[in-house]
CSV table of C-alpha atoms and ligand atoms in Angstrom, one decimal:
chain,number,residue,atom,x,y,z
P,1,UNK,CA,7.6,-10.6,44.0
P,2,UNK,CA,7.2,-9.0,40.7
P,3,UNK,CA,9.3,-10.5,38.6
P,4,UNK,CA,9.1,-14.3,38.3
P,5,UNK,CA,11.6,-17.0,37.1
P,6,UNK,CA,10.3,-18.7,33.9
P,7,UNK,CA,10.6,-21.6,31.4
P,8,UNK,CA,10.9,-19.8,28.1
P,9,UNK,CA,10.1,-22.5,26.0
P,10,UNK,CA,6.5,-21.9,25.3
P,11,UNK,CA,7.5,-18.6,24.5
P,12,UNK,CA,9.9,-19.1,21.7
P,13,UNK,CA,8.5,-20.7,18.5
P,14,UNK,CA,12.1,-22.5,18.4
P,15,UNK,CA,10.5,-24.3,21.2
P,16,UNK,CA,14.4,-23.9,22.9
P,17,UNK,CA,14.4,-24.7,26.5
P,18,UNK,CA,16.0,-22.0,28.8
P,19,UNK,CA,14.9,-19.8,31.8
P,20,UNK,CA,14.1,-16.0,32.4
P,21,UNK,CA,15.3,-15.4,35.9
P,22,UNK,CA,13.2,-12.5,36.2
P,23,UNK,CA,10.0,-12.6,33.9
P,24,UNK,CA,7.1,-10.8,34.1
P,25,UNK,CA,4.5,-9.4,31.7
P,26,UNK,CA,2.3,-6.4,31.2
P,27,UNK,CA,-0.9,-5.6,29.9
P,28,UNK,CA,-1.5,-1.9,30.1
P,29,UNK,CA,1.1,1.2,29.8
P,30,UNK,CA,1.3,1.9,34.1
P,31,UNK,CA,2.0,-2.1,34.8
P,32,UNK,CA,5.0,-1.4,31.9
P,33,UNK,CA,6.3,1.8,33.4
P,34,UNK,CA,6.2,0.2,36.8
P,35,UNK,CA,7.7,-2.5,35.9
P,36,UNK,CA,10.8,-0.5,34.2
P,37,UNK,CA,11.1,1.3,37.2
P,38,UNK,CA,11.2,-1.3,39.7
P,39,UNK,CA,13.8,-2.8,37.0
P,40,UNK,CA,15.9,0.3,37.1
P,41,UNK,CA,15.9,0.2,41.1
P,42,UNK,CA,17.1,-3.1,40.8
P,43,UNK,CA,20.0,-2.0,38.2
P,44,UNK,CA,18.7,-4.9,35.7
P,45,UNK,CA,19.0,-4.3,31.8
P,46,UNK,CA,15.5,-4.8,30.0
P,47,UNK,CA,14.4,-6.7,27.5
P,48,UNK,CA,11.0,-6.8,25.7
P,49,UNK,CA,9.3,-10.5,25.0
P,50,UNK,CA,6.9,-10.6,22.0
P,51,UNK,CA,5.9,-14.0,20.3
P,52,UNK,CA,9.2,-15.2,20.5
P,53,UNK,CA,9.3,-15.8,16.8
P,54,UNK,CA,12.5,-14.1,15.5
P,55,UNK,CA,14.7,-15.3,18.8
P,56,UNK,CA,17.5,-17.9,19.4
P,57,UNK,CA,18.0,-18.5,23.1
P,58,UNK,CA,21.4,-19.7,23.5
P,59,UNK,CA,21.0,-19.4,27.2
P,60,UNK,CA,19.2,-18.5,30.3
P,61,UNK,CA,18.1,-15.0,29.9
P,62,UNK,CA,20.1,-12.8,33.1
P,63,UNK,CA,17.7,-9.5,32.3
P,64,UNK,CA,14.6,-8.7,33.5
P,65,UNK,CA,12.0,-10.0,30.4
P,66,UNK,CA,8.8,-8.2,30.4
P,67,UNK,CA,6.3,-9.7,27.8
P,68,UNK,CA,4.3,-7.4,25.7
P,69,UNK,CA,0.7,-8.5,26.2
P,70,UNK,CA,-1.1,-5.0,25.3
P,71,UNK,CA,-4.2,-5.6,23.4
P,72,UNK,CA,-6.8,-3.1,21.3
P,73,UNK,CA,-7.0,-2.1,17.5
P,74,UNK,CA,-8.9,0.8,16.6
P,75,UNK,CA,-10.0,3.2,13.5
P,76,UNK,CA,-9.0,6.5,13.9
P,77,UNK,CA,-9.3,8.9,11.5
P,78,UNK,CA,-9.6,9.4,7.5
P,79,UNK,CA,-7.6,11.4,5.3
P,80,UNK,CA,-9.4,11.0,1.8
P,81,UNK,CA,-8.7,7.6,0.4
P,82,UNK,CA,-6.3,6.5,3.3
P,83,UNK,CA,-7.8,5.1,6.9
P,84,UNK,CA,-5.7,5.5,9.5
P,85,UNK,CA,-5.7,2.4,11.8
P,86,UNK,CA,-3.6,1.8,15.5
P,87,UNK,CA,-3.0,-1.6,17.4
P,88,UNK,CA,-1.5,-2.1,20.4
P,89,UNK,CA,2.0,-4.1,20.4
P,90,UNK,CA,1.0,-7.5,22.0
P,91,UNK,CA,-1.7,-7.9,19.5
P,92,UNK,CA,-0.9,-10.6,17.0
P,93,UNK,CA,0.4,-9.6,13.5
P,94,UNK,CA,-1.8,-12.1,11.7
P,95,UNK,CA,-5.4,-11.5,13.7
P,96,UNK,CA,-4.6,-7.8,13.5
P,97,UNK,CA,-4.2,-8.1,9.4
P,98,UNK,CA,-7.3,-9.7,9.1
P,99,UNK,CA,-9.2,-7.2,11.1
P,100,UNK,CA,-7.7,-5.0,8.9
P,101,UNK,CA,-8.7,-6.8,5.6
P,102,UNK,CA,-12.5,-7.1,7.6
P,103,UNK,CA,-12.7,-3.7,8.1
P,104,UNK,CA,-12.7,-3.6,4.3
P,105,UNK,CA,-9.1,-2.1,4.2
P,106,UNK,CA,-6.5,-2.8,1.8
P,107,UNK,CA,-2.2,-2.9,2.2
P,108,UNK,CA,-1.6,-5.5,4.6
P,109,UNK,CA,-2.8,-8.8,2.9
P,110,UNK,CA,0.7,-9.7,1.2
P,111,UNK,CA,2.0,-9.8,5.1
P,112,UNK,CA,-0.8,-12.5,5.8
P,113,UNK,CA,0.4,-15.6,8.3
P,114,UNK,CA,3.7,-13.9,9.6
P,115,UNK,CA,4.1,-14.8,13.1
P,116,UNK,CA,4.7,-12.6,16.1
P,117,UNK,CA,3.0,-9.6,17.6
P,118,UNK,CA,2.4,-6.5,15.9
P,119,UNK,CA,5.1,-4.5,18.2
P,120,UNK,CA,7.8,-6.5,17.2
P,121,UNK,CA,6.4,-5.9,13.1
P,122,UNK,CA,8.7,-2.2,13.4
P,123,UNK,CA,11.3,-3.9,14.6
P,124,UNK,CA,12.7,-5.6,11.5
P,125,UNK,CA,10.2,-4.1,8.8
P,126,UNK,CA,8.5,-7.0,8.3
P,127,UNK,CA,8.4,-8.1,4.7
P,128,UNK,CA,7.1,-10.8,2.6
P,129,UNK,CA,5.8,-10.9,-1.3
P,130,UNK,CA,7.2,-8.0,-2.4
P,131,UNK,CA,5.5,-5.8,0.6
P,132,UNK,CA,7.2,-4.1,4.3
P,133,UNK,CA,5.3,-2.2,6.4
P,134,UNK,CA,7.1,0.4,6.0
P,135,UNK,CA,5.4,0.8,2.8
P,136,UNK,CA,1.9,1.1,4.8
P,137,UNK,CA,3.6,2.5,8.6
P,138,UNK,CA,2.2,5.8,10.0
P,139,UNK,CA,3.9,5.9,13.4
P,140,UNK,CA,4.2,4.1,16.8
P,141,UNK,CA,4.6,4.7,20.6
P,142,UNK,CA,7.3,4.0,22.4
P,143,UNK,CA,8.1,3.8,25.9
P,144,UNK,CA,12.2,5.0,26.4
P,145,UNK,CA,13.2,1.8,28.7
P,146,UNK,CA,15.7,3.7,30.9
P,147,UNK,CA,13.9,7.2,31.3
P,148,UNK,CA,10.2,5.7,31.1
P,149,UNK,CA,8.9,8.9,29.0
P,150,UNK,CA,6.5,8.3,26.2
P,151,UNK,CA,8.2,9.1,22.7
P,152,UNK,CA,6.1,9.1,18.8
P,153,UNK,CA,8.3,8.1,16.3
P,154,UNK,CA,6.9,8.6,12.5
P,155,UNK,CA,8.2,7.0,9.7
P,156,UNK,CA,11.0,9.3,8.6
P,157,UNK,CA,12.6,8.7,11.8
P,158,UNK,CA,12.6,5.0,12.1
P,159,UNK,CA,15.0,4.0,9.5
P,160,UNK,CA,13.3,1.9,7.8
P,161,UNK,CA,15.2,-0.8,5.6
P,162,UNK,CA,15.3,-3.8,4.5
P,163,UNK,CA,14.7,-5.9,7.5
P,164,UNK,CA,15.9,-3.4,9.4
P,165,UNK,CA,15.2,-0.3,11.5
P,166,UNK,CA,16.7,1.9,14.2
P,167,UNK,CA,15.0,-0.1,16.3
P,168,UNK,CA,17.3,-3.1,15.6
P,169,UNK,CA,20.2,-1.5,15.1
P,170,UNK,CA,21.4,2.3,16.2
P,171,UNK,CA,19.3,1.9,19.3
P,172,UNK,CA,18.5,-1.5,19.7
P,173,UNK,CA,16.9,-2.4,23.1
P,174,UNK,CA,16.1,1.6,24.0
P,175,UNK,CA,12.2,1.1,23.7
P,176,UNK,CA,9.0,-0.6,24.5
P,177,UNK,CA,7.1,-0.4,21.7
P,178,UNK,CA,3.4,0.0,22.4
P,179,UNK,CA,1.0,1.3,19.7
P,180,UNK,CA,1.5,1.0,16.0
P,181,UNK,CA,-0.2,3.2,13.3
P,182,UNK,CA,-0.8,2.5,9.7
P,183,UNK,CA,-2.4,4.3,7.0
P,184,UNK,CA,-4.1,1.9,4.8
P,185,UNK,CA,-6.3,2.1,1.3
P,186,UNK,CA,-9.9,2.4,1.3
P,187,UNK,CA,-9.9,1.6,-3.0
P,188,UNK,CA,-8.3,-1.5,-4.3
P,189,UNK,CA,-4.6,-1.0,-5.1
P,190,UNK,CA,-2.9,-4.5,-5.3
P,191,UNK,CA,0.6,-6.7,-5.4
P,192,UNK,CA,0.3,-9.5,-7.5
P,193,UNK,CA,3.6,-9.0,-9.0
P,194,UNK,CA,5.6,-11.7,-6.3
P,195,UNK,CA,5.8,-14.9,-7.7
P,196,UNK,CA,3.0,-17.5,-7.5
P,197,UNK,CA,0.7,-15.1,-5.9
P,198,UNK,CA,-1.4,-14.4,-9.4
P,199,UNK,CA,-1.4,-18.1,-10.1
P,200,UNK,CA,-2.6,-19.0,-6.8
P,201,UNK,CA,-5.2,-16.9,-7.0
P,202,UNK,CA,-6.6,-18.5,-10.5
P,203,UNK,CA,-6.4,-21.8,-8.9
P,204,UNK,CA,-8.5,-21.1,-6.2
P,205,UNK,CA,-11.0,-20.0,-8.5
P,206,UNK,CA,-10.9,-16.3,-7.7
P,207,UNK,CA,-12.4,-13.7,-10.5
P,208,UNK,CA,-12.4,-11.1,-9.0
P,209,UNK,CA,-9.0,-9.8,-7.2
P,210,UNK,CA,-9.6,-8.5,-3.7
P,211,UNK,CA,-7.3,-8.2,-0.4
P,212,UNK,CA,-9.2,-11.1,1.0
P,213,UNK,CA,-8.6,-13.4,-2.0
P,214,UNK,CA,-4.7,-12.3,-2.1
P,215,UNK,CA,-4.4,-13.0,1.6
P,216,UNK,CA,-6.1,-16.7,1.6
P,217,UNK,CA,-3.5,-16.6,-1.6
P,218,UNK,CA,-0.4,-16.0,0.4
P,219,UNK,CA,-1.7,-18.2,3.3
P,220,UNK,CA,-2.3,-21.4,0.8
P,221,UNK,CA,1.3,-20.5,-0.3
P,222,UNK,CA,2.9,-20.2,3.2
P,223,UNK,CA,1.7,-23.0,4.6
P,224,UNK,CA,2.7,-25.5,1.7
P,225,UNK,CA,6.5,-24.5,1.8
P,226,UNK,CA,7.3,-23.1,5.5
P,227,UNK,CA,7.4,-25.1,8.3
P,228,UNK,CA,4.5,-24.0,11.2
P,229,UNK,CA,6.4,-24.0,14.9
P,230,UNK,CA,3.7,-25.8,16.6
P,231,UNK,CA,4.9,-29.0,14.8
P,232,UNK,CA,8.8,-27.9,13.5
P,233,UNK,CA,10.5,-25.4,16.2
P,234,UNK,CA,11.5,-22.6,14.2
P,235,UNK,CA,12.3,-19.0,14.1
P,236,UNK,CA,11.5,-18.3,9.9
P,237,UNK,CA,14.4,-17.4,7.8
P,238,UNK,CA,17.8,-17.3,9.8
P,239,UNK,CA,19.6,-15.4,7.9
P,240,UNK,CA,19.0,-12.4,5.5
P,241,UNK,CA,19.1,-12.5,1.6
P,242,UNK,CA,22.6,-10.4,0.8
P,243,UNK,CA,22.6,-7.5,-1.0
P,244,UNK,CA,25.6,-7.2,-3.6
P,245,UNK,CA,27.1,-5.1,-6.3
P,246,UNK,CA,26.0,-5.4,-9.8
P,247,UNK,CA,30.1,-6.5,-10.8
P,248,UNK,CA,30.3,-8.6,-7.7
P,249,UNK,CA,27.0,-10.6,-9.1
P,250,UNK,CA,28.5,-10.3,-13.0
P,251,UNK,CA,31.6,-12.1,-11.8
P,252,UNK,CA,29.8,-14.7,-9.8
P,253,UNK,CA,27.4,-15.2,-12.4
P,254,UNK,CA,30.6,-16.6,-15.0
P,255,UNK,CA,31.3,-19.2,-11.7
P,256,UNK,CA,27.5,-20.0,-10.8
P,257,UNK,CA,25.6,-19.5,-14.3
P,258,UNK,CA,22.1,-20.9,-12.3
P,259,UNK,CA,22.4,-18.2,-9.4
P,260,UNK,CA,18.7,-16.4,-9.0
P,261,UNK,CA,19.3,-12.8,-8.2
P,262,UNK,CA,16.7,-9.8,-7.9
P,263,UNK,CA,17.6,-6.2,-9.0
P,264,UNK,CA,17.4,-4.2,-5.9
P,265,UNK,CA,18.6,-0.8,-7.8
P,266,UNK,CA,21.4,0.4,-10.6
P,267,UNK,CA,24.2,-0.7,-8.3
P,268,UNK,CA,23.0,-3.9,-6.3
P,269,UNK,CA,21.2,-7.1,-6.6
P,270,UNK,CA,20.0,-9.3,-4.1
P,271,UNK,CA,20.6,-13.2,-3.8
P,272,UNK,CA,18.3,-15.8,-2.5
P,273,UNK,CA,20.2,-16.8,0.9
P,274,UNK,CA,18.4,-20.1,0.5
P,275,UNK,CA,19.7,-20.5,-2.4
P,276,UNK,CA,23.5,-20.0,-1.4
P,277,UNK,CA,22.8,-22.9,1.7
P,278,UNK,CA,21.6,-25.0,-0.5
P,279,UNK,CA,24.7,-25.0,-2.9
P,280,UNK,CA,26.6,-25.8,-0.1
P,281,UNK,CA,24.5,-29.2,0.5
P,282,UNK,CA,22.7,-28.1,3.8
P,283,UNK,CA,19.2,-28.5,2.7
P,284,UNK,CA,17.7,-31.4,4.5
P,285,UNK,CA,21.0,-31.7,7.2
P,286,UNK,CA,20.1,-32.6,10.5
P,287,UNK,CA,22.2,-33.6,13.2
P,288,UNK,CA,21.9,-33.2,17.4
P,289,UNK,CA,18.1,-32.8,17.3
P,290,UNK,CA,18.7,-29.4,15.4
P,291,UNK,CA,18.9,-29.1,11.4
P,292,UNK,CA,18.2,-27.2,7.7
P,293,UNK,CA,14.3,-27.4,6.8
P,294,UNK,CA,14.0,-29.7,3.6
P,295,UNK,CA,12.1,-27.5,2.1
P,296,UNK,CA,13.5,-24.2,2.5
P,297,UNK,CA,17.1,-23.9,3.0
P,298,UNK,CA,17.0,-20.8,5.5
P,299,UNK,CA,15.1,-22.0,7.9
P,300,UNK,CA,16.9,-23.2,10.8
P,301,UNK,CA,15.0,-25.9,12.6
P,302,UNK,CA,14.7,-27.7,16.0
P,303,UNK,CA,13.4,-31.4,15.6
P,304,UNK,CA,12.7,-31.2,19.6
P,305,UNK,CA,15.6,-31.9,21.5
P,306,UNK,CA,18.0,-29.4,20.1
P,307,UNK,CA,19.8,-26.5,21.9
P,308,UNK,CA,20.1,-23.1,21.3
P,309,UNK,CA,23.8,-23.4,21.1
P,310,UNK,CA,23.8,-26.5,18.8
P,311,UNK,CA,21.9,-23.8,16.1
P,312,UNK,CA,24.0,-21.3,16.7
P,313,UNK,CA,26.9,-23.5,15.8
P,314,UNK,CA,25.6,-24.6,12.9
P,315,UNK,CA,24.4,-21.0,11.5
P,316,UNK,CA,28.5,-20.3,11.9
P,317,UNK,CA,29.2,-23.2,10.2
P,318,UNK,CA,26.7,-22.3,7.3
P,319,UNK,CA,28.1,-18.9,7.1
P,320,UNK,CA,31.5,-20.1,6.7
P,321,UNK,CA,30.7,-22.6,4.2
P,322,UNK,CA,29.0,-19.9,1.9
P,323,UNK,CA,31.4,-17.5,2.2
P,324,UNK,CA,33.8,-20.1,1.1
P,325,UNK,CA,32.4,-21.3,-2.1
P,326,UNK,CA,30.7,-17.8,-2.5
P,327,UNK,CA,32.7,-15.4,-1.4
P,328,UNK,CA,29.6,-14.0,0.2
P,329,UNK,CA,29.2,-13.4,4.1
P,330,UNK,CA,25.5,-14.4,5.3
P,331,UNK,CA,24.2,-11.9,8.0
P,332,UNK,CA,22.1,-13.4,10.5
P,333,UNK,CA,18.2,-12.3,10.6
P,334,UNK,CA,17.8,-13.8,14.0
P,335,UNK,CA,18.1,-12.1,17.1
P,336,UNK,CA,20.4,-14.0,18.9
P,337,UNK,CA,20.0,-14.4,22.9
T,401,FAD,P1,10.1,-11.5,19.3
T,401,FAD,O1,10.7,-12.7,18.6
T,401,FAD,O2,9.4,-11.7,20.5
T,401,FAD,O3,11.1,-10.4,19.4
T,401,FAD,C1,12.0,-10.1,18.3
T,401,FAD,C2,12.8,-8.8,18.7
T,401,FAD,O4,12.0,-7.7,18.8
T,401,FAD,C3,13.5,-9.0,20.0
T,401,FAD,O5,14.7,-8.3,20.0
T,401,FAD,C4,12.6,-8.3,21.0
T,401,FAD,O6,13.2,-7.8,22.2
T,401,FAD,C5,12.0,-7.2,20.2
T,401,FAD,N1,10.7,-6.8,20.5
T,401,FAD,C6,9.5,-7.6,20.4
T,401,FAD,N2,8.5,-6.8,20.8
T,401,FAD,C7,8.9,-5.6,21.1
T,401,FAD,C8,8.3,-4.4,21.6
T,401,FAD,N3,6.9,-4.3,21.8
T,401,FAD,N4,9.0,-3.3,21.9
T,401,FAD,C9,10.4,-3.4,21.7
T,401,FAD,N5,11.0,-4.5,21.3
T,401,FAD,C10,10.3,-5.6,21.0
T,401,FAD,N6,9.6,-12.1,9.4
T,401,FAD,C11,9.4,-11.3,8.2
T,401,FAD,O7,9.8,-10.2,8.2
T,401,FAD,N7,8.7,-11.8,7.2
T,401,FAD,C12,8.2,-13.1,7.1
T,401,FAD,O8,7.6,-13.4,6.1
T,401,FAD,C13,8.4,-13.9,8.3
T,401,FAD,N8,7.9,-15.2,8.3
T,401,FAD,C14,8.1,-16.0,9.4
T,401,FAD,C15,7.6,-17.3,9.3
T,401,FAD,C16,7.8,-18.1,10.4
T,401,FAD,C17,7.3,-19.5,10.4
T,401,FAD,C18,8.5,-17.6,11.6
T,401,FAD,C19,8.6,-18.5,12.8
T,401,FAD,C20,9.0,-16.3,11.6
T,401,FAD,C21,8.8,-15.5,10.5
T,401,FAD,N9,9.3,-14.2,10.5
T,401,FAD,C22,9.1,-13.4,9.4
T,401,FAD,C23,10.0,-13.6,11.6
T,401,FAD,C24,9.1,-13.1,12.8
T,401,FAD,O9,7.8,-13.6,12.7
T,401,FAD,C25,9.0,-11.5,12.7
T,401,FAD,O10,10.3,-11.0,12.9
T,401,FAD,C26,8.1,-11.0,13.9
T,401,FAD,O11,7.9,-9.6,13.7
T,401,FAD,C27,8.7,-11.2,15.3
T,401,FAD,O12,7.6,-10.9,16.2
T,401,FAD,P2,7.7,-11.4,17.7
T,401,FAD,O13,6.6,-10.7,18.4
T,401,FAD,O14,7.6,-12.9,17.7
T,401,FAD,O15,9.1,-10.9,18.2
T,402,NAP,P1,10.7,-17.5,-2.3
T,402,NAP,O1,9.4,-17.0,-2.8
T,402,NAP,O2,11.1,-19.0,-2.5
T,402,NAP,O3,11.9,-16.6,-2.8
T,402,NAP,C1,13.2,-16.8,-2.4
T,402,NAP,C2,13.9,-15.5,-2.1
T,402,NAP,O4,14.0,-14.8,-3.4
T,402,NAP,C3,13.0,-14.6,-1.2
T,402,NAP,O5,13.7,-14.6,0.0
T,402,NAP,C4,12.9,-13.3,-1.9
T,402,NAP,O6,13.4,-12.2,-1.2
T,402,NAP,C5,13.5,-13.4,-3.3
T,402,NAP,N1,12.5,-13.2,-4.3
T,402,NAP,C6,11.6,-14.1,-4.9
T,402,NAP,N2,10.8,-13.6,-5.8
T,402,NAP,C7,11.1,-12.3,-5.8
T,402,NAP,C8,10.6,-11.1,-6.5
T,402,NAP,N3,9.7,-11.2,-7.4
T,402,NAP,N4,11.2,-9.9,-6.2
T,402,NAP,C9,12.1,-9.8,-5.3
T,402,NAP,N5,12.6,-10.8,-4.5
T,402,NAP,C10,12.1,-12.0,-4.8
T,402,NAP,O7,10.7,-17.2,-0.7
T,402,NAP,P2,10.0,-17.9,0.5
T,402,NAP,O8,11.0,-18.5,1.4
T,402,NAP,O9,8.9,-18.8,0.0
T,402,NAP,O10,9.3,-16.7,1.2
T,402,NAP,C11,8.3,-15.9,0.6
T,402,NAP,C12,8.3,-14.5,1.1
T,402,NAP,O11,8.0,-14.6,2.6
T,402,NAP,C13,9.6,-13.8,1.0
T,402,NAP,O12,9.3,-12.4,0.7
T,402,NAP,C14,10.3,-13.9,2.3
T,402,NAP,O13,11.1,-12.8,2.6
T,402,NAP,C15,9.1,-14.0,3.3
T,402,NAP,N6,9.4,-14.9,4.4
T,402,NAP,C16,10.2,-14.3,5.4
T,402,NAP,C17,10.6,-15.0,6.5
T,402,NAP,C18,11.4,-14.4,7.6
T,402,NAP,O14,11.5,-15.0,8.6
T,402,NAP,N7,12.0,-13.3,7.3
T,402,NAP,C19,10.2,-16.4,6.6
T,402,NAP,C20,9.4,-16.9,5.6
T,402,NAP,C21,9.0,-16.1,4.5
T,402,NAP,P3,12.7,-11.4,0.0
T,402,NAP,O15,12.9,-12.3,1.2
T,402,NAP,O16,13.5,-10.1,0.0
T,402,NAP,O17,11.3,-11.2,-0.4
C-alpha cells in the first residue's frame, strides 16, 4: 500500500487531532512523481504536507497528503557581491538560515526562528522585521501536481506580496515545490530599522553589528513574546495585518486616536491586526480548550484539548467583532483545512 492512513497531529504545530486517509511522504523527486501518478490513477486531489505550521485542520483530510521531506542546501554560483544559494523544500526554514548565516552570508537573519520548511517559505512570502523573501528569492522548482512536469519559476513570476504569492492564490494547490534559490550578500548590508531589533542588540552586548548578532537578536525577541508549539499549539499569527486607505485610517483615527498604523505607500497604511483583537477584549480569552494568546492578540491558540472547528469558530467570531467596532474585515492568514 502506498499511501497510509495517519494521525496528523504530530504534524500540525496546532497539535489538532484529525486523520489523513491516505498519507504518505517523499524524499527524493521520482518517490514525488510516483506518488502523483499513482494519485492521479486513483482520481485523488493532492495536497502537499510541510511543517504543518500555517494549517488549521478542521477535519479529517479526504486527499492524498504527501509530506515534503526533501533534504540538501548547496552553494552554487557567484555573481560579484551576491552568492547564489539552493535548499531543497523539506529542509527547515530556521536550520537552513543558519547555514546560510554560517556560510558567512548575509539577508536572511531578520527571518530567524520562523517555523516550517523552506518549501512552504514561497508560499506566503514569509516576512518578519521588516524583511520577505521575496526581497532575497532567486527562483524555485516546482513539480505541476496534475501533469508531473518540472517547471522554474523566478521571481517576476511568482507574485510576490505581502504574505502572498501565486502560489497561495491564482494557482493555489498546482505545485510541489521542491528547490528554492536565493541570492544572498557576501558584504554586510543590514535591517535594524524594525523595532527593538537595535536595542536588543546593545543589550546583548554586541559592538559590532553582524547577521549573526541580528539573528540571536530576533531569536531573543521571538521567543520572549510568541508562544513555541511544542508547549502552546499554535499556527503563528491567524490573521493578516489589513491594509487600508490613507482617508479610511484619517477617519478612524478621529474614533480610535491610539490606533498604531504603518505607512505602506501614498495611498494605504497598514494596522496592527493584533491590535484591532485586542480592542475588541479577546486578548487572554479562552474557552473549550482553544483561546487568544495573552501575549499577542493574533495568535490563535490550542491549550490541548481544542478542535479545529472550535478555532475556526472563534476566528469568525473575531472577525465579526472587528469589523463591528472597526469597520475593518480581518482576512485570515491561515490555511484553513
Ligand atoms: P505548512 O503549514 O505545512 O503548509 C502551509 C501551506 O503551504 C499549505 O497550503 C501547504 O499545502 C503548502 N505547502 C507546504 N509545503 C509545500 C511545498 N513544498 N509545495 C507546495 N505547497 C506546499 N510566517 C511568517 O510569514 N512570518 C513569521 O514570522 C511567522 N512566524 C510564525 C511563528 C510561529 C510560532 C508559527 C507557528 C508560525 C509562524 N509563521 C510565520 C507561519 C509559518 O511558519 C509559515 O507560513 C511557514 O512558511 C509554513 O511552513 P510549513 O512548512 O509549516 O507549511
Ligand atoms: P510587533 O513587532 O508587535 O508589531 C505588530 C505589528 O505591527 C506587526 O505585525 C507589524 O507588521 C507591524 N509593525 C511593527 N513595527 C513595524 C515597522 N517598523 N514597520 C512596519 N510594520 C511594523 O509584531 P510581533 O507579533 O512581535 O511580530 C514581529 C514580526 O514577526 C512581524 O514582522 C510579524 O509579521 C512576524 N511574525 C509573523 C507571524 C506569522 O505567523 N505570520 C508570527 C509571528 C511573528 P508586519 O507583520 O507586517 O511586520
Amino acid at each position: 500500500m502506498m499511501f497510509k492512513s495517519t494521525s496528523l497531529q504530530q504534524y500540525n504545530t496546532f497539535g489538532l487531532n484529525a486523520m489523513a486517509k491516505k498519507f504518505a511522504a517523499f524524499n527524493n523527486i521520482e518517490e514525488c512523481k510516483l506518488l502523483l501518478a499513482a494519485a492521479a490513477q486513483q482520481q485523488m486531489p493532492v495536497r502537499i504536507l510541510g511543517g504543518g505550521s500555517n494549517i488549521l485542520l478542521t477535519q479529517d483530510v479526504e486527499h492524498v497528503l504527501l509530506k515534503n521531506d526533501l533534504l540538501g542546501m548547496a552553494l552554487l554560483d557567484r555573481l560579484g557581491d551576491l552568492q547564489l544559494v539552493s535548499a531543497a523544500a523539506g529542509e527547515s526554514w530556521h536550520s537552513f538560515v543558519l547555514w546560510t548565516l554560517d556560510q558567512g552570508l548575509q539577508g536572511l537573519e531578520n527571518l530567524s526562528l520562523i517555523p516550517g520548511t523552506v518549501g512552504a517559505a514561497p508560499i506566503q512570502n514569509i516576512g518578519a522585521y521588516g524583511v520577505e523573501i521575496k526581497d532575497y528569492f532567486h527562483s524555485l522548482v516546482a513539480i505541476d501536481i496534475s501533469s508531473g512536469h518540472q517547471h522554474t519559476f523566478l521571481k517576476q513570476d511568482c507574485e510576490f506580496g505581502y504574505r502572498e504569492s501565486i502560489f497561495k492564490k491564482k494557482r493555489a494547490g498546482e505545485f510541489v515545490i521542491c528547490e528554492v534559490r536565493f541570492l544572498l550578500n557576501t558584504i554586510p548590508k543590514y535591517n535594524t530599522s524594525y523595532g527593538a531589533i537595535g536595542e536588543v542588540i546593545a543589550q546583548q552586548g554586541v559592538q559590532d553589528i553582524s547577521a549573526r548578532a541580528i539573528s540571536k537578536a530576533i531569536i531573543a525577541i521571538r521567543q520572549s513574546k510568541l508562544p513555541d508549539p511544542a508547549v502552546i499549539g499554535n499556527a503563528g499569527s491567524f490573521f493578516k495585518n489589513p491594509e487600508i486607505s490613507t482617508e479610511r485610517h484619517d477617519a478612524l483615527v478621529q474614533l480610535h486616536p491610539q490606533m498604531p498604523s504603518y505607512k505602506v505607500n501614498d495611498n494605504s497604511v497598514k494596522v496592527p491586526a493584533g491590535w484591532l483583537i485586542e480592542q475588541c477584549g479577546w486578548k487572554g480569552y479562552s474557552a473549550n480548550g482553544v483561546g487568544v494568546h495573552k501575549l499577542q492578540a493574533l495568535v490563535l491558540v490550542n491549550y490541548g484539548q481544542g478542535k479545529g472547528q472550535d478555532v475556526y469558530k472563534l476566528s469568525a467570531d473575531i472577525i465579526a467583532s472587528v469589523q463591528e467596532k472597526f469597520d475593518i474585515v480581518l482576512e485570515r492568514e491561515v490555511n484553513i483545512w
